CSV table of C-alpha atoms in Angstrom, one decimal:
chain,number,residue,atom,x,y,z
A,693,UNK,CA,1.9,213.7,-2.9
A,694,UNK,CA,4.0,211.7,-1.1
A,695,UNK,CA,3.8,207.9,-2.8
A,696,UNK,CA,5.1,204.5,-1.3
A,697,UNK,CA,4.8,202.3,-4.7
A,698,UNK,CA,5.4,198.5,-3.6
A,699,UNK,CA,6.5,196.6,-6.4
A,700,UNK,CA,8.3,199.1,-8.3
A,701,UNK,CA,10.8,196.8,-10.4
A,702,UNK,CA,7.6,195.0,-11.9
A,703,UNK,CA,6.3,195.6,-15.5
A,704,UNK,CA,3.4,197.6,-13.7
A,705,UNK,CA,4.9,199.1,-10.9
A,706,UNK,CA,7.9,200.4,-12.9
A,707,UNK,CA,5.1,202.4,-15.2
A,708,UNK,CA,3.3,203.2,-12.0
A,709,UNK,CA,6.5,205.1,-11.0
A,710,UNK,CA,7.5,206.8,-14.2
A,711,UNK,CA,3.8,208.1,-14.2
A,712,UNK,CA,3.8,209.5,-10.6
A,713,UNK,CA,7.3,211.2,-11.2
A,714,UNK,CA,5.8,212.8,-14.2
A,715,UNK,CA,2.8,214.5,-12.7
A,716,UNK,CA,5.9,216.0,-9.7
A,717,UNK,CA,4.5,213.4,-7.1
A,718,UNK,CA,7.3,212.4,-4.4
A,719,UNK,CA,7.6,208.3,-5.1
A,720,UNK,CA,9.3,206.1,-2.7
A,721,UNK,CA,10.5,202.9,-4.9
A,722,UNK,CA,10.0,200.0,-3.2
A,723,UNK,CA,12.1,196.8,-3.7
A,724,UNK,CA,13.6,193.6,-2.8
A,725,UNK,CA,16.7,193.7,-4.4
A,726,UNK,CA,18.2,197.0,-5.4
A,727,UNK,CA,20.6,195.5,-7.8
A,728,UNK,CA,17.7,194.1,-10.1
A,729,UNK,CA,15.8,198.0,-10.2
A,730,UNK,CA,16.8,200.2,-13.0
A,731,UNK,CA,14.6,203.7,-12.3
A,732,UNK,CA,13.1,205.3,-15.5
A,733,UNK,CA,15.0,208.4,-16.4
A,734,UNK,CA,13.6,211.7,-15.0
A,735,UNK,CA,10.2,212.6,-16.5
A,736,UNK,CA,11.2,215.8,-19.4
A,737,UNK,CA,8.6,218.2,-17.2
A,738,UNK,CA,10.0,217.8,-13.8
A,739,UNK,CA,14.2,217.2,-14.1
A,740,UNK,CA,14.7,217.4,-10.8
A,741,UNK,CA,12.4,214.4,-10.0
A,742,UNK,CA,13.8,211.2,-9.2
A,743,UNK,CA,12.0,208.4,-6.8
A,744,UNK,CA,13.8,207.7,-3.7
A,745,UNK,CA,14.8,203.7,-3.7
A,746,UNK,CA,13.5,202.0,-0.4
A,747,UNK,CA,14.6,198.4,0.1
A,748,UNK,CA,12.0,196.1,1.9
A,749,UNK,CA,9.5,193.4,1.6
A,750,UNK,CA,6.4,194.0,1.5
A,751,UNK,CA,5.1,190.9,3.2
A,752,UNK,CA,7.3,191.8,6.5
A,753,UNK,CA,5.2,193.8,8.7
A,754,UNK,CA,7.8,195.7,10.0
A,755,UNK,CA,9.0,196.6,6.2
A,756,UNK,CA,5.7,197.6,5.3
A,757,UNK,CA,5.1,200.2,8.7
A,758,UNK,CA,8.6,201.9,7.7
A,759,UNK,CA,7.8,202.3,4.2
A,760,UNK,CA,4.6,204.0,4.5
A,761,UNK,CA,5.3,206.0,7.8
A,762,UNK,CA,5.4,209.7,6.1
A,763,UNK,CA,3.3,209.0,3.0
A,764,UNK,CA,0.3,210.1,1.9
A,765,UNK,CA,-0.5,207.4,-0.4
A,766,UNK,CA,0.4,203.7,-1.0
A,767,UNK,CA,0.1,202.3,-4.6
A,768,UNK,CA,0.5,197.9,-4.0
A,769,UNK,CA,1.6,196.5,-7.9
A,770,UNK,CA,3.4,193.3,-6.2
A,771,UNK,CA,2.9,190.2,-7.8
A,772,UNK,CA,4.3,186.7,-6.6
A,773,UNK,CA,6.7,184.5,-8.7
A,774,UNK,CA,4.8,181.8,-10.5
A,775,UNK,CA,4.1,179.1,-8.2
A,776,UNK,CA,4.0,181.4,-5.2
A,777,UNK,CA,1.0,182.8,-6.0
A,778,UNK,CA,-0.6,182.3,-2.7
A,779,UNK,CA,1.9,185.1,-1.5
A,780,UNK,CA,0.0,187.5,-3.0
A,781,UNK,CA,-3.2,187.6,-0.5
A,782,UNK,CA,-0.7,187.4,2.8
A,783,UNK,CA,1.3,190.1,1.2
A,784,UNK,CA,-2.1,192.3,0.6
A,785,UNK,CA,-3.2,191.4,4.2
A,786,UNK,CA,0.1,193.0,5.3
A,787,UNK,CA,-0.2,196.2,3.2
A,788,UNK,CA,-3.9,196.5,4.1
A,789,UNK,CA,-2.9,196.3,7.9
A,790,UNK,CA,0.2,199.2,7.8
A,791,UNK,CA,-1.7,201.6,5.6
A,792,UNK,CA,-5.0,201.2,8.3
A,793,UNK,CA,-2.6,201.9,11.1
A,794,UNK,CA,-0.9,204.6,9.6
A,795,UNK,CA,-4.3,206.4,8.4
A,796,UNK,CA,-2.8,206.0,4.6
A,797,UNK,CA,-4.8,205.4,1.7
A,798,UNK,CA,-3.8,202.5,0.0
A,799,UNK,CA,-4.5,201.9,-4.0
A,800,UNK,CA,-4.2,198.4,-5.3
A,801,UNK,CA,-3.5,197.0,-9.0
A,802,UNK,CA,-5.4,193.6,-8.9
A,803,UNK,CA,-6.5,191.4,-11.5
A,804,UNK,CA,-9.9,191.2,-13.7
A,805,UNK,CA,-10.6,187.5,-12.4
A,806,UNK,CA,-14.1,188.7,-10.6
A,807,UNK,CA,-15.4,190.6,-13.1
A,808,UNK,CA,-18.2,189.7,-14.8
A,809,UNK,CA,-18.5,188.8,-18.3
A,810,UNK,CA,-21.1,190.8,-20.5
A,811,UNK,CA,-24.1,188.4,-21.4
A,812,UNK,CA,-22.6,185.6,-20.0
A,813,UNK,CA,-25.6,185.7,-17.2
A,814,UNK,CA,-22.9,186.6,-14.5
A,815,UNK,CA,-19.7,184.4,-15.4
A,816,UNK,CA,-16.5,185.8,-14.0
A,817,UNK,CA,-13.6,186.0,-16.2
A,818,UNK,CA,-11.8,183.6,-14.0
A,819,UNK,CA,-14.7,180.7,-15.4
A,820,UNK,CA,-14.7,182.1,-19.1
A,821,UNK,CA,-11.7,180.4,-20.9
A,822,UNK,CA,-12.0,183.1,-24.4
A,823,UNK,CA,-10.6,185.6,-21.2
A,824,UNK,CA,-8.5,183.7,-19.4
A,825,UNK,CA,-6.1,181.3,-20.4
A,826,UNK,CA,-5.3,177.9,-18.4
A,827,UNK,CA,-2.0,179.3,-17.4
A,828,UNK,CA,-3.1,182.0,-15.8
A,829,UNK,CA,-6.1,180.4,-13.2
A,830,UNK,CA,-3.4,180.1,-10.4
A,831,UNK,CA,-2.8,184.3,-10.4
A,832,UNK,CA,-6.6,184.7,-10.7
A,833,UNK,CA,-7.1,182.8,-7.9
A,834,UNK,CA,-5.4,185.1,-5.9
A,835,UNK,CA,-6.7,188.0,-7.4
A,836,UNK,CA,-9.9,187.0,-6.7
A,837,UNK,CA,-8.8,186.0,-2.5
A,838,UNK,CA,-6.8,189.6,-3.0
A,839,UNK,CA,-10.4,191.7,-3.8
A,840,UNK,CA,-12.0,189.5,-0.8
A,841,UNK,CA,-8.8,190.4,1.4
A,842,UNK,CA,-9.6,194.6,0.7
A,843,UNK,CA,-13.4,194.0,1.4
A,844,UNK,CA,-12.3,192.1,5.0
A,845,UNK,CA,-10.6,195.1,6.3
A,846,UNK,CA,-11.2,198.9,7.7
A,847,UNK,CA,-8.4,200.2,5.5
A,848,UNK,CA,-9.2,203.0,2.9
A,849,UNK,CA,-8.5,200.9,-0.3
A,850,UNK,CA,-9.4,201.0,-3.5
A,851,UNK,CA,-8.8,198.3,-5.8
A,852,UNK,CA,-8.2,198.5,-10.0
A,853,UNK,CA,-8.8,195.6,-12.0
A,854,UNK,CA,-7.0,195.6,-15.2
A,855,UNK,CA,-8.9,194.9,-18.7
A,856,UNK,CA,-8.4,191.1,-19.4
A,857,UNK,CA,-5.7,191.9,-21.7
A,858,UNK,CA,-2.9,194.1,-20.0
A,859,UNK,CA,0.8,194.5,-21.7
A,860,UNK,CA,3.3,196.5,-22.4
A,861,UNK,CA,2.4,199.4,-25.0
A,862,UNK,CA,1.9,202.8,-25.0
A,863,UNK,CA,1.3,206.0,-23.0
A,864,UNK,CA,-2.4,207.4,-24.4
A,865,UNK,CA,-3.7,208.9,-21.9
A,866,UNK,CA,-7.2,207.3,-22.5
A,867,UNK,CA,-9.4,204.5,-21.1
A,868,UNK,CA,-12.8,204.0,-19.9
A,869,UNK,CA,-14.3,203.6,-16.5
A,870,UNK,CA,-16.1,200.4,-15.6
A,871,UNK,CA,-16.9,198.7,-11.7
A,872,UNK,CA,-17.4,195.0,-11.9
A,873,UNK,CA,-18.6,194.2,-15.7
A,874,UNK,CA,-16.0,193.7,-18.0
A,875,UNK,CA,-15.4,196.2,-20.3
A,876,UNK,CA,-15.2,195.1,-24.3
A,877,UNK,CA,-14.7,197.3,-27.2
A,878,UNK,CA,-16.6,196.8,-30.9
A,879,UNK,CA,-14.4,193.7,-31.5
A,880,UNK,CA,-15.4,192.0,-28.5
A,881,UNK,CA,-12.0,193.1,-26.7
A,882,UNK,CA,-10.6,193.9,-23.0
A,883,UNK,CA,-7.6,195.3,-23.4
A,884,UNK,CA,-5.0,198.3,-21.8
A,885,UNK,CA,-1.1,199.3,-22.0
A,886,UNK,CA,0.3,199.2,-18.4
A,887,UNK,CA,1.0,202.4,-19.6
A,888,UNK,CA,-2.2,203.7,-19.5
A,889,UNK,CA,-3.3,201.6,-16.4
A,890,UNK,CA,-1.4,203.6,-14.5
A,891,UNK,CA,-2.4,206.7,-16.0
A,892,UNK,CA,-5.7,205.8,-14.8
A,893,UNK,CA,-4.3,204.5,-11.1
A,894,UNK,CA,-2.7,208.1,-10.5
A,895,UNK,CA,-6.1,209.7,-12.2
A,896,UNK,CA,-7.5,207.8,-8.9
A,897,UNK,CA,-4.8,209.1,-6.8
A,898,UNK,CA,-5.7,212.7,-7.3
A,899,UNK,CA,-9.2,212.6,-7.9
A,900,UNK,CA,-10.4,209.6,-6.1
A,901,UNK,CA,-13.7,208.5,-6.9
A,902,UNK,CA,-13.9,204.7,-6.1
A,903,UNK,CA,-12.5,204.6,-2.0
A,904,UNK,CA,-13.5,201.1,-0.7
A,905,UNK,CA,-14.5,200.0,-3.7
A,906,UNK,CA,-13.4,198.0,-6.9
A,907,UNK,CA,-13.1,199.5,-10.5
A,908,UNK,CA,-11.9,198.7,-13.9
A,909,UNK,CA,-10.6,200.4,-17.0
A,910,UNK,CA,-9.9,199.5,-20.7
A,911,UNK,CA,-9.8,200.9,-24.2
């Protein structure tokens, strides 16, 4: 496939792109500032592969409609600069808009702020402090306004909501499949690498199974 990936320079996006250039996927980098993106070496199984850099922002309407002319898929891992978070939902609004108009899918790395908490009656993560930490309410807010944003519009979207716990780590290549519960293991734990988040995000590319919908993966 041709891939737009917004937000390639982030922690997520970055992994998003290595993992799309390994399966032999075409990946159009998208980013700000070229200077500050340093693209992953070329995957061992396809040499040849390298993602094409596209400068832009993804909030500029015009950006985004150049970006994904062409493409048969848009993959959205932006996330706003602390105390910007607001950004995040006029930035979504935008992507939503050009993938409608160009008849592209569009997948979208969100956050796990609406998802419910098991045996907690229906608490969200973003009301269950043991899940979410003070200092990251403001980003869950817009998560949350982000996940309303997709259910607002005609695009085809889907939307991935990270366990509660998402960091660097490594490439498994397993996870399970959830929709708006939480998932915990034994321990009482919601976690994933970004690494295998976006295995599971380019699982969803080629095989979709969730289009205008929400789902969630974790260990």
């Amino acid at each position: 496939m041709r891939i737009t990936v917004f937000g390639a320079a982030g922690a997520v996006g970055s992994r998003v792109v290595t993992e799309a250039l390994s399966r032999g996927h075409h990946v159009t980098a998208v980013v700000r500032d070229p200077s500050r993106y340093q693209p992953a070496p070329p995957a061992a199984a396809h040499p040849d592969t390298a993602p094409t850099l596209g400068v832009g922002d993804a909030s500029d309407p015009a950006d985004a409609a150049r970006l994904i002319a062409g493409h048969d898929l848009v993959i959205s891992a932006v996330r706003p600069a602390p105390g910007h978070e607001d950004d995040l939902v006029t930035t979504t609004q935008t992507l939503l808009s050009a993938a409608h108009h160009a008849a592209t899918r569009i997948l979208l790395v969100g956050g796990a702020a609406t998802l419910t908490v098991p045996g907690s009656g229906g608490t969200t993560v973003l009301d269950d402090p043991a899940h979410l930490p003070a200092a990251y309410r403001p980003i869950a807010l817009a998560c949350a306004a982000q996940l309303q944003a997709c259910r607002a519009t005609d695009a085809d979207w889907t939307y991935l909501s990270p366990a509660a716990q998402l960091l660097p780590g490594t490439r498994t290549g397993a996870y399970r499949l959830g929709a708006d519960e939480l998932l915990l293991d034994a321990h009482g734990t919601s976690a994933i690498s970004m690494e295998d988040l976006a295995v599971a995000l380019l699982d969803e590319a080629e095989h979709p199974r969730h289009r205008r919908t929400r789902f969630t993966v974790a260990y």
